[in-house]
PDB file of C-alpha atoms and ligand atoms in Angstrom:
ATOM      1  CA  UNK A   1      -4.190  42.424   4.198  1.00  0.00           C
ATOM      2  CA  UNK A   2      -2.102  38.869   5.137  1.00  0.00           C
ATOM      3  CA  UNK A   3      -1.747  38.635   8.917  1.00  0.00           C
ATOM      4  CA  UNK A   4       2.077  37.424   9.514  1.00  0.00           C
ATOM      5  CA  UNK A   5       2.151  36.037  12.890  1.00  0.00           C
ATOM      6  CA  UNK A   6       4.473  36.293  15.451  1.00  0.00           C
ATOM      7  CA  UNK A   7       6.150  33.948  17.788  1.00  0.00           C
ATOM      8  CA  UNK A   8       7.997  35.159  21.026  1.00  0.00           C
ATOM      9  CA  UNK A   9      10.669  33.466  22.540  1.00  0.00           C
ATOM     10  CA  UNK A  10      10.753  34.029  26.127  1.00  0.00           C
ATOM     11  CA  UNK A  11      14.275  32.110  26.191  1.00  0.00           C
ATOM     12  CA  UNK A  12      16.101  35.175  27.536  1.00  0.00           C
ATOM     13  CA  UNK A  13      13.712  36.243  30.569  1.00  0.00           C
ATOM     14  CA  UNK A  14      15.140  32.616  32.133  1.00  0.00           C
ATOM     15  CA  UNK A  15      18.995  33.722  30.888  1.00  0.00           C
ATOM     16  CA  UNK A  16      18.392  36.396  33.431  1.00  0.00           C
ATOM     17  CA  UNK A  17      17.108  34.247  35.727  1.00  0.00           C
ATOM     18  CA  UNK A  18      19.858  31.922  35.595  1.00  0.00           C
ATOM     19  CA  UNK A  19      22.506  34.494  35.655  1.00  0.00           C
ATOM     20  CA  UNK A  20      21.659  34.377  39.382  1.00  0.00           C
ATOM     21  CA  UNK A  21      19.760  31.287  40.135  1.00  0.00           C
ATOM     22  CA  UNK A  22      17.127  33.640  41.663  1.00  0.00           C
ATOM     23  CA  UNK A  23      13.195  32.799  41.418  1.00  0.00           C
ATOM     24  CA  UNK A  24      12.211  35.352  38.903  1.00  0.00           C
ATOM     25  CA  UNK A  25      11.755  36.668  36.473  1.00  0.00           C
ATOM     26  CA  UNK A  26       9.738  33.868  35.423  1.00  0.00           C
ATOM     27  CA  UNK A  27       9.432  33.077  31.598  1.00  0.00           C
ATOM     28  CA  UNK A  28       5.744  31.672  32.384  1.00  0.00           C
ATOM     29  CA  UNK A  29       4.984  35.446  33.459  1.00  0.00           C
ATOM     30  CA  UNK A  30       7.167  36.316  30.452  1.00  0.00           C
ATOM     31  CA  UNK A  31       4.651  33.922  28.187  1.00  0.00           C
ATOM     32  CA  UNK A  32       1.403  34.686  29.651  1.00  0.00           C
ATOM     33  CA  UNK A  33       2.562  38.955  28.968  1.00  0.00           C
ATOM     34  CA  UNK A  34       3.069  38.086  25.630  1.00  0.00           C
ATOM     35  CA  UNK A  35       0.017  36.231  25.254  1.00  0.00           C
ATOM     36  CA  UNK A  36      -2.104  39.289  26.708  1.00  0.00           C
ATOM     37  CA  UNK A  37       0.106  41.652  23.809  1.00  0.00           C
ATOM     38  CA  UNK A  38      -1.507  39.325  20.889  1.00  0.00           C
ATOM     39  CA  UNK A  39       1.287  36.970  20.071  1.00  0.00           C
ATOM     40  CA  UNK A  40       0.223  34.315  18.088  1.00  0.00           C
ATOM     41  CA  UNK A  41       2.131  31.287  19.593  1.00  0.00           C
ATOM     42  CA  UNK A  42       5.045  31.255  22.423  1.00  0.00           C
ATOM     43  CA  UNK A  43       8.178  29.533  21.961  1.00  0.00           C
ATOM     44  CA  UNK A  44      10.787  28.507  23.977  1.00  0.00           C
ATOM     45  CA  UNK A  45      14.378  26.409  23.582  1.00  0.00           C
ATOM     46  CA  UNK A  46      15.363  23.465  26.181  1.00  0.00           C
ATOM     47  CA  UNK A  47      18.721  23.243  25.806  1.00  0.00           C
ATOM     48  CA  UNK A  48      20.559  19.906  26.862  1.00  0.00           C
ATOM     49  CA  UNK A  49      22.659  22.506  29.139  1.00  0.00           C
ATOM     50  CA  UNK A  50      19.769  24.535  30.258  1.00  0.00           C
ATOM     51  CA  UNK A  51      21.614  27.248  30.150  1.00  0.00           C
ATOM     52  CA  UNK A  52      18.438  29.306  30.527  1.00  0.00           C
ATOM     53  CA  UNK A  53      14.877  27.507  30.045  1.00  0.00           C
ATOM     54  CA  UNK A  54      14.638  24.365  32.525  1.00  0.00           C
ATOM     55  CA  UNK A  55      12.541  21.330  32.803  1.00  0.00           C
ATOM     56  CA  UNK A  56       9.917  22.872  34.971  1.00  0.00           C
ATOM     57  CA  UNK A  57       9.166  26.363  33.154  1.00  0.00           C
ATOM     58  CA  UNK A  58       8.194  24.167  30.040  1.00  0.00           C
ATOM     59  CA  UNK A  59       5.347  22.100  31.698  1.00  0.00           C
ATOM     60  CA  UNK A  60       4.363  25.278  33.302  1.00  0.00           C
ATOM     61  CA  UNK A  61       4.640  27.408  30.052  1.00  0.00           C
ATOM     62  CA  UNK A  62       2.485  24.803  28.372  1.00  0.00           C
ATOM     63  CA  UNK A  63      -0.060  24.200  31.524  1.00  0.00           C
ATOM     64  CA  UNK A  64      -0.771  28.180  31.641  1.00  0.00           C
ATOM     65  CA  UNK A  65      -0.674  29.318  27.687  1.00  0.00           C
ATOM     66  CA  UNK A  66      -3.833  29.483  25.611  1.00  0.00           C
ATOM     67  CA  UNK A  67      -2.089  30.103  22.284  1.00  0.00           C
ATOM     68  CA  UNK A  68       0.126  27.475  20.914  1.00  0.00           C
ATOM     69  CA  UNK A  69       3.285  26.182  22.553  1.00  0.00           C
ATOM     70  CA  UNK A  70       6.320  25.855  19.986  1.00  0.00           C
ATOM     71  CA  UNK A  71       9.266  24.145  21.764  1.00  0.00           C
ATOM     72  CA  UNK A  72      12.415  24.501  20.243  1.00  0.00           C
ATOM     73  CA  UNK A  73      14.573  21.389  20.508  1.00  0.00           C
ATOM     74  CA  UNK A  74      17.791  19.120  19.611  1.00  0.00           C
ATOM     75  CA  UNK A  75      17.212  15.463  18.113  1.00  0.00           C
ATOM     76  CA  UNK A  76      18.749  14.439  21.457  1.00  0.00           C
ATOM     77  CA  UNK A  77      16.931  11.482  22.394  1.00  0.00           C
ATOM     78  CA  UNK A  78      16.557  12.400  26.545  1.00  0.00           C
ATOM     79  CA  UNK A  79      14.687  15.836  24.958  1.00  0.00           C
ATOM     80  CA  UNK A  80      12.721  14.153  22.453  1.00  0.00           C
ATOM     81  CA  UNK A  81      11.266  11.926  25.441  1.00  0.00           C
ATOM     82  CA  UNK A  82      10.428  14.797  27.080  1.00  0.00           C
ATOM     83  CA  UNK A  83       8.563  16.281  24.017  1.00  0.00           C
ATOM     84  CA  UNK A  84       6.587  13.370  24.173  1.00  0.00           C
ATOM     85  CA  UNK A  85       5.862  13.787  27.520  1.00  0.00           C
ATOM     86  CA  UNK A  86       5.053  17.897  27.227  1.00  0.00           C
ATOM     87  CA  UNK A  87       3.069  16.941  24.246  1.00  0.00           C
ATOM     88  CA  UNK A  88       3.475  20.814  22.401  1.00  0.00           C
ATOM     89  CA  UNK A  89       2.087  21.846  20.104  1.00  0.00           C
ATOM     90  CA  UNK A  90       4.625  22.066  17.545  1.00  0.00           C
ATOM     91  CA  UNK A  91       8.699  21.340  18.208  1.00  0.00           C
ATOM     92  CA  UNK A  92      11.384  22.713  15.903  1.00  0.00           C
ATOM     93  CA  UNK A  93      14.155  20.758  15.646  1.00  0.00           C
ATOM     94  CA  UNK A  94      17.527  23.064  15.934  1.00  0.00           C
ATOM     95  CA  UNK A  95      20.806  22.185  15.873  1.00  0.00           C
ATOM     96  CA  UNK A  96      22.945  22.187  18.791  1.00  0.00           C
ATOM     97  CA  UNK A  97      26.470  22.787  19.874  1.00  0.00           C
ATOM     98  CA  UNK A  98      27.530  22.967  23.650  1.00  0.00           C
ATOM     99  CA  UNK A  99      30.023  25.956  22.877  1.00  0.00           C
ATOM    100  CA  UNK A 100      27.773  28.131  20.662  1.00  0.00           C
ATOM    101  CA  UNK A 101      26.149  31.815  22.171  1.00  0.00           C
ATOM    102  CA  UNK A 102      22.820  31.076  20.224  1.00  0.00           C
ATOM    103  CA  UNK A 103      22.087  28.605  17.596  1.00  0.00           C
ATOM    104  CA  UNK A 104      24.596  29.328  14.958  1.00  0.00           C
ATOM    105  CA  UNK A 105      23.002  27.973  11.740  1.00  0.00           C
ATOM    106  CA  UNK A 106      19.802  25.495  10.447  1.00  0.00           C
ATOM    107  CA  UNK A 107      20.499  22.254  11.075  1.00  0.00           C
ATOM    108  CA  UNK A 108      21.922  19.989   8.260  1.00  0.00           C
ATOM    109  CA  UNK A 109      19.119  17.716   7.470  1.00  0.00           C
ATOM    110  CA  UNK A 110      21.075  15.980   4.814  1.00  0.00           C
ATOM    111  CA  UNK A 111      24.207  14.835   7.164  1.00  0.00           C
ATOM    112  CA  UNK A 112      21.559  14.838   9.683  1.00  0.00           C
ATOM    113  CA  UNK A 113      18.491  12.449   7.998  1.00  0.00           C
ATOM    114  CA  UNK A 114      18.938   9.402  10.155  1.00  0.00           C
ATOM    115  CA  UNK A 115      18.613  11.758  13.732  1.00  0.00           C
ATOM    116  CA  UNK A 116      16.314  13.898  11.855  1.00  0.00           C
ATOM    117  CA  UNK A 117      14.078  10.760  10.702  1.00  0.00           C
ATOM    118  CA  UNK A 118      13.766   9.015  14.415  1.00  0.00           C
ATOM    119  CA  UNK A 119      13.060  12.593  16.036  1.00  0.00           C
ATOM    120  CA  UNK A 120       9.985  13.401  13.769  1.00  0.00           C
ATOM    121  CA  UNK A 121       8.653  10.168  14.062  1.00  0.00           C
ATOM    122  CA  UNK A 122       8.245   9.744  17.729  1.00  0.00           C
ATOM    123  CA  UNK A 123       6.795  13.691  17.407  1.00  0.00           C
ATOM    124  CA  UNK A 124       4.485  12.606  15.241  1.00  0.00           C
ATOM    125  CA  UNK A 125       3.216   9.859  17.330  1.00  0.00           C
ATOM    126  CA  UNK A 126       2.657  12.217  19.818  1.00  0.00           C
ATOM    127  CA  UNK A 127       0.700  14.591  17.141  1.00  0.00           C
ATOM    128  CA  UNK A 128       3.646  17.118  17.520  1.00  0.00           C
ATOM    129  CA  UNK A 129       3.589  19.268  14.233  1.00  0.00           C
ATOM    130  CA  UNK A 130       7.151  19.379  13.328  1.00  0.00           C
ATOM    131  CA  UNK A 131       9.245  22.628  12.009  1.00  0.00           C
ATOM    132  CA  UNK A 132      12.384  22.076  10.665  1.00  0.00           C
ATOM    133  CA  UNK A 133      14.982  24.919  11.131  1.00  0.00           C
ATOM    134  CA  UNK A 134      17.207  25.630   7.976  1.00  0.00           C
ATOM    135  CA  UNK A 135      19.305  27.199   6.007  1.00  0.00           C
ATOM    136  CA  UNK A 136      17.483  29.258   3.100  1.00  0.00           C
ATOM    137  CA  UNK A 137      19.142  26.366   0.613  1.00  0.00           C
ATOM    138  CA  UNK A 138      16.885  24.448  -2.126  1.00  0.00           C
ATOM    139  CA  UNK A 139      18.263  21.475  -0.635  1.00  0.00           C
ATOM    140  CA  UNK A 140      17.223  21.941   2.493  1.00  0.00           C
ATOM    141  CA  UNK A 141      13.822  22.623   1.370  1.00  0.00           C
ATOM    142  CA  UNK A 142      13.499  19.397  -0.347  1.00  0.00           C
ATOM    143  CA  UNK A 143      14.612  16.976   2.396  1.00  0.00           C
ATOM    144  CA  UNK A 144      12.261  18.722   5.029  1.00  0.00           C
ATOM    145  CA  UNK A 145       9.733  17.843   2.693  1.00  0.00           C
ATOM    146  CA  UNK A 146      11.099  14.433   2.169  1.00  0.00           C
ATOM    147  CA  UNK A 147      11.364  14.279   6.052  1.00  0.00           C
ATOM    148  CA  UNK A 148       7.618  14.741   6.010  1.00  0.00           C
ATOM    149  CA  UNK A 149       8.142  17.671   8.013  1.00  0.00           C
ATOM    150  CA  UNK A 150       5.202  20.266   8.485  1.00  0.00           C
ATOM    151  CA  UNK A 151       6.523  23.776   8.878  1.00  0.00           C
ATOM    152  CA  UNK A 152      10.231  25.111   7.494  1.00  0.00           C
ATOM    153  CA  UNK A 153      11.674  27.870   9.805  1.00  0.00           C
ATOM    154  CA  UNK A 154      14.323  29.726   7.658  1.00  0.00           C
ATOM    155  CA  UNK A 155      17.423  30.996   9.523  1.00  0.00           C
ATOM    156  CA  UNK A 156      17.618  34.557   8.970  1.00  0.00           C
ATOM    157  CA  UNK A 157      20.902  34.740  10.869  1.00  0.00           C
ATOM    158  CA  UNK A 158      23.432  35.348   8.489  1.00  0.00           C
ATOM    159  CA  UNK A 159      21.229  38.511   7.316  1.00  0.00           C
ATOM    160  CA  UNK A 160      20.520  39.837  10.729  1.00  0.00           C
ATOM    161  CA  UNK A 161      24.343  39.652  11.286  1.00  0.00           C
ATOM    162  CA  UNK A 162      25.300  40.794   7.638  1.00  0.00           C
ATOM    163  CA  UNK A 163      27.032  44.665   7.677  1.00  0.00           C
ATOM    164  CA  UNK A 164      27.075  45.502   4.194  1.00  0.00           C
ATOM    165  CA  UNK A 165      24.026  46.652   2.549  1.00  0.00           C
ATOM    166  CA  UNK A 166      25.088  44.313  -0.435  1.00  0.00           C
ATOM    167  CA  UNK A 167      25.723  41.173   1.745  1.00  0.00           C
ATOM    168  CA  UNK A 168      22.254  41.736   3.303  1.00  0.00           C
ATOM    169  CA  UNK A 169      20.319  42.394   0.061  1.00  0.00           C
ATOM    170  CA  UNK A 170      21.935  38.938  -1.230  1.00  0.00           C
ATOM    171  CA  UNK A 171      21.068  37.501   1.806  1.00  0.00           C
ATOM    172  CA  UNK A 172      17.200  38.816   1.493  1.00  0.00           C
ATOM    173  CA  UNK A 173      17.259  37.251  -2.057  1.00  0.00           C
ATOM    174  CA  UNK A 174      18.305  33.510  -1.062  1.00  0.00           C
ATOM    175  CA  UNK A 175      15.903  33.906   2.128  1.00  0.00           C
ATOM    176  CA  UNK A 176      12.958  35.045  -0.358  1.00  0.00           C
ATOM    177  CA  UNK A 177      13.711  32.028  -3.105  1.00  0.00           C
ATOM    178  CA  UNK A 178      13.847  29.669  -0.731  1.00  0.00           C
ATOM    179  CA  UNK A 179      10.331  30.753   1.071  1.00  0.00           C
ATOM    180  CA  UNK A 180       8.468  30.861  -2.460  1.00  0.00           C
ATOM    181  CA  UNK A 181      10.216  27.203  -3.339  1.00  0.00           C
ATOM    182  CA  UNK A 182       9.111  25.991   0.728  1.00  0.00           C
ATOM    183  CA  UNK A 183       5.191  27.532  -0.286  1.00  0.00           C
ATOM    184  CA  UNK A 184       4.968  25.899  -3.697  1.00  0.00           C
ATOM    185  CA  UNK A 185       6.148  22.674  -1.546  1.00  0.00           C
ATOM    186  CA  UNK A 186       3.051  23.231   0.309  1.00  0.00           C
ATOM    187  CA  UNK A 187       5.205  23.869   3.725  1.00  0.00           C
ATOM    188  CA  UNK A 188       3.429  26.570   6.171  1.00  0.00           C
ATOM    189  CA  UNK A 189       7.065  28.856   6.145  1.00  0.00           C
ATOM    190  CA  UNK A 190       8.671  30.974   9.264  1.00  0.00           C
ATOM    191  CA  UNK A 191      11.514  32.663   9.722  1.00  0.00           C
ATOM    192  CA  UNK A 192      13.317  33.535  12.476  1.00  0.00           C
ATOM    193  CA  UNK A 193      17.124  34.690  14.731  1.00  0.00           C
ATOM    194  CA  UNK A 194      18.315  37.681  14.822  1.00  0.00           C
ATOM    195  CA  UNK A 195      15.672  39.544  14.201  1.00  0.00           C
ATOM    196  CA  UNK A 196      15.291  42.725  15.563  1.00  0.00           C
ATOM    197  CA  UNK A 197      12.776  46.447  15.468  1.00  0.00           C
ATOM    198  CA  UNK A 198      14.894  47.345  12.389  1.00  0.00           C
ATOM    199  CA  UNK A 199      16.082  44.554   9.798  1.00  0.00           C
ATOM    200  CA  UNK A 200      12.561  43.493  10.396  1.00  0.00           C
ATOM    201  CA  UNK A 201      11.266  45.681   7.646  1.00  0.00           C
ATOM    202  CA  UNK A 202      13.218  44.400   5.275  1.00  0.00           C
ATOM    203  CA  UNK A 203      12.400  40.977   5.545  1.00  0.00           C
ATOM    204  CA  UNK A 204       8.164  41.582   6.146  1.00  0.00           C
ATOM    205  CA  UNK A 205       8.656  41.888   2.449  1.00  0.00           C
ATOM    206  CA  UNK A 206       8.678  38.815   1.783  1.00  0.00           C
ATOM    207  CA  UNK A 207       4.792  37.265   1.179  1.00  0.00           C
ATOM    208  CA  UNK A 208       5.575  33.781   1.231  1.00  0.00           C
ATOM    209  CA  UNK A 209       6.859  34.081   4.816  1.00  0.00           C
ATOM    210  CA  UNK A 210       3.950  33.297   7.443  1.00  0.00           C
ATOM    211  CA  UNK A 211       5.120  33.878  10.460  1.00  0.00           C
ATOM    212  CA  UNK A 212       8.757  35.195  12.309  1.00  0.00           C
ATOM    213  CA  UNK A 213       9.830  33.947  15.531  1.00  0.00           C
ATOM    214  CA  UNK A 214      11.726  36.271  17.557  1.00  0.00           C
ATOM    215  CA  UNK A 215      13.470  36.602  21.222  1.00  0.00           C
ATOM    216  CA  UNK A 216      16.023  38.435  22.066  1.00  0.00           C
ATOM    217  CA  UNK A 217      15.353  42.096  20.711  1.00  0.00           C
ATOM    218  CA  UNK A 218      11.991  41.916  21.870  1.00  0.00           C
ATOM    219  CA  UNK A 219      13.325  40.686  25.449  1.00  0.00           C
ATOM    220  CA  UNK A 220      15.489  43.729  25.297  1.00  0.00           C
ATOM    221  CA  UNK A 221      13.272  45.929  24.334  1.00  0.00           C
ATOM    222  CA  UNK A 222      11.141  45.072  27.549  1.00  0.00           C
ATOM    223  CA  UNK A 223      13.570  45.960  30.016  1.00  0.00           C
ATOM    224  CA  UNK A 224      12.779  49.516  28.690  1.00  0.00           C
ATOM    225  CA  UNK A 225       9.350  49.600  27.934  1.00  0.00           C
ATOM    226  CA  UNK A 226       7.520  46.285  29.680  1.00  0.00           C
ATOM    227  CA  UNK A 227       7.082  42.902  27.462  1.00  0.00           C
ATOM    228  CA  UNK A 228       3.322  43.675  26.456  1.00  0.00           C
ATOM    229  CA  UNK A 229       4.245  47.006  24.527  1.00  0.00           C
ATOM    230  CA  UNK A 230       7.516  45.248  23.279  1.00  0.00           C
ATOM    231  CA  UNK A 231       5.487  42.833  21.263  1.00  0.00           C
ATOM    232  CA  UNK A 232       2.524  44.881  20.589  1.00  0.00           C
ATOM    233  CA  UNK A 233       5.446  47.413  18.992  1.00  0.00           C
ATOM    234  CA  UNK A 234       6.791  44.159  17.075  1.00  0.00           C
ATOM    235  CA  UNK A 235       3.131  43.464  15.774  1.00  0.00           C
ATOM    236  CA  UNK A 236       2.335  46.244  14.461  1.00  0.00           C
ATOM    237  CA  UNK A 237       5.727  46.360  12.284  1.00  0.00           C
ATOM    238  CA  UNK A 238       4.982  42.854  11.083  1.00  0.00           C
ATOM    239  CA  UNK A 239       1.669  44.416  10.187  1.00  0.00           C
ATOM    240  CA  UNK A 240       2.105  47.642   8.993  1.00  0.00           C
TER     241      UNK A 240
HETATM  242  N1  LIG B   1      14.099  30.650  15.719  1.00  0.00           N
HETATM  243  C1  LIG B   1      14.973  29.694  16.091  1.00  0.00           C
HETATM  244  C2  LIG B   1      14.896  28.375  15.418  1.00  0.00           C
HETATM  245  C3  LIG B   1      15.915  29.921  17.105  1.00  0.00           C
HETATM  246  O1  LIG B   1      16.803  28.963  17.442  1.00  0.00           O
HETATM  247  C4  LIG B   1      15.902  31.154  17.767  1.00  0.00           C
HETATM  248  C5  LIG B   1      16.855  31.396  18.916  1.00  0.00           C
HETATM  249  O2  LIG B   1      16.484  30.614  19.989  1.00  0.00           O
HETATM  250  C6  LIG B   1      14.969  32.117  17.363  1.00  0.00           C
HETATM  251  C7  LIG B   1      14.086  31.852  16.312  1.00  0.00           C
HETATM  252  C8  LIG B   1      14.907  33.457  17.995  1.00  0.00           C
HETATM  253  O3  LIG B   1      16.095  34.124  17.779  1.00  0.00           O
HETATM  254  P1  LIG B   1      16.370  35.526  18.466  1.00  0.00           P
HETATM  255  O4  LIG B   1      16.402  35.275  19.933  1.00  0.00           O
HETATM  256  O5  LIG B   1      17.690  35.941  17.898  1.00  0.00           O
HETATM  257  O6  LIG B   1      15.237  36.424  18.068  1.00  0.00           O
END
């Protein structure tokens, strides 16, 4: 049976944190609880506002962790120096917009090459293994391979948010084309926003996808039941 990994973002334990500019709860806790639960790799998002994960929590995320650290990122060059400096394991580049809630779509790597290009490169001399988020579009596909990227995350926002059965089935489709095209490319392919307990078992479905990356349902669901059974329940879906 294929083993789909799993990824969890502890972004939203330090959105709590910051709603009050209290001490805890601490996403490092947050990482090392999903560690114990079997994750395969933690991931978290500095934003240029830090509106939730800060400087700090990184190094100490990446200090503390024994699986691999995935840091989710901008091209902004004051984050990709301190990329260099963290030295994860893997970054995901991620567009960006001050205004948004949550990262609204992949990023454009085609109006985007030039930002794109620089980014990688100084990731790469660090031995960062680069993921490039996108948009489940051939296009997209091909650049991140002309990038020289190593991983393709493909958004699976638009079909997390979709309300018609129809819209999300269509959705499914273009996410499911564009992993098989991203596998024969030889890319390693995730998938990830939005995801939740439910749409999840639509999208395990699809073979070609290796791993999901998810945050915010499974931070939810942890104010109920505690983090480790929240992603012990999520691995067992994305293994069942
Ligand atoms: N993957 C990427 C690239 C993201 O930007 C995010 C949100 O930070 C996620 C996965 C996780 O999304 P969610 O919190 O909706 O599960």
């Amino acid at each position: 049976m294929k083993k789909t990994k799993l990824g969890v973002n502890i972004d939203h334990v330090a959105t709590l944190r910051q709603a009050r500019f209290t001490r805890y709860p601490d996403p490092a806790t947050a990482a090392l609880l999903a560690q114990k639960a079997g994750c395969d790799s933690i991931v978290a998002h500095l934003r240029k506002d830090r509106r939730h994960i800060q400087k700090e929590d990184v190094f100490l995320i990446k200090d503390l962790i024994k699986v691999p650290f995935n840091l989710e990122m901008s091209t902004a060059a004051s984050i990709v120096a301190i990329a260099g400096e963290l030295g994860p394991n893997q970054a995901t580049l991620v567009p960006e917009n001050r205004k948004e809630l949550t990262t609204e779509g992949g990023i454009d790597l085609i109006k985007n090459c030039k930002k794109v290009k620089s980014a990688i490169s100084k990731l790469k001399q660090k031995n960062i293994k680069v993921s490039l988020f996108i948009d489940p579009v051939k296009n997209q596909v091909k650049a991140a391979k002309e990038l020289g990227a190593d991983i393709v995350e493909i958004n699976t926002g638009k079909f997390s948010q979709d309300s018609s059965k129809a819209a999300q089935e269509k959705e499914l489709e273009r996410i499911k084309k564009a992993a098989v095209f991203a596998k024969e490319k030889g890319f390693f392919v995730a998938a990830g926003h939005g995801l939740d307990y439910t749409n999840i078992k639509k999208i395990i479905k699809i073979d070609e996808i290796q791993e999901f990356n998810i945050g915010h349902s499974i931070i939810s669901e942890s104010v109920f039941v505690g983090l480790v059974s929240a992603t012990k329940e999520m691995i067992s879906l994305l293994n069942s």
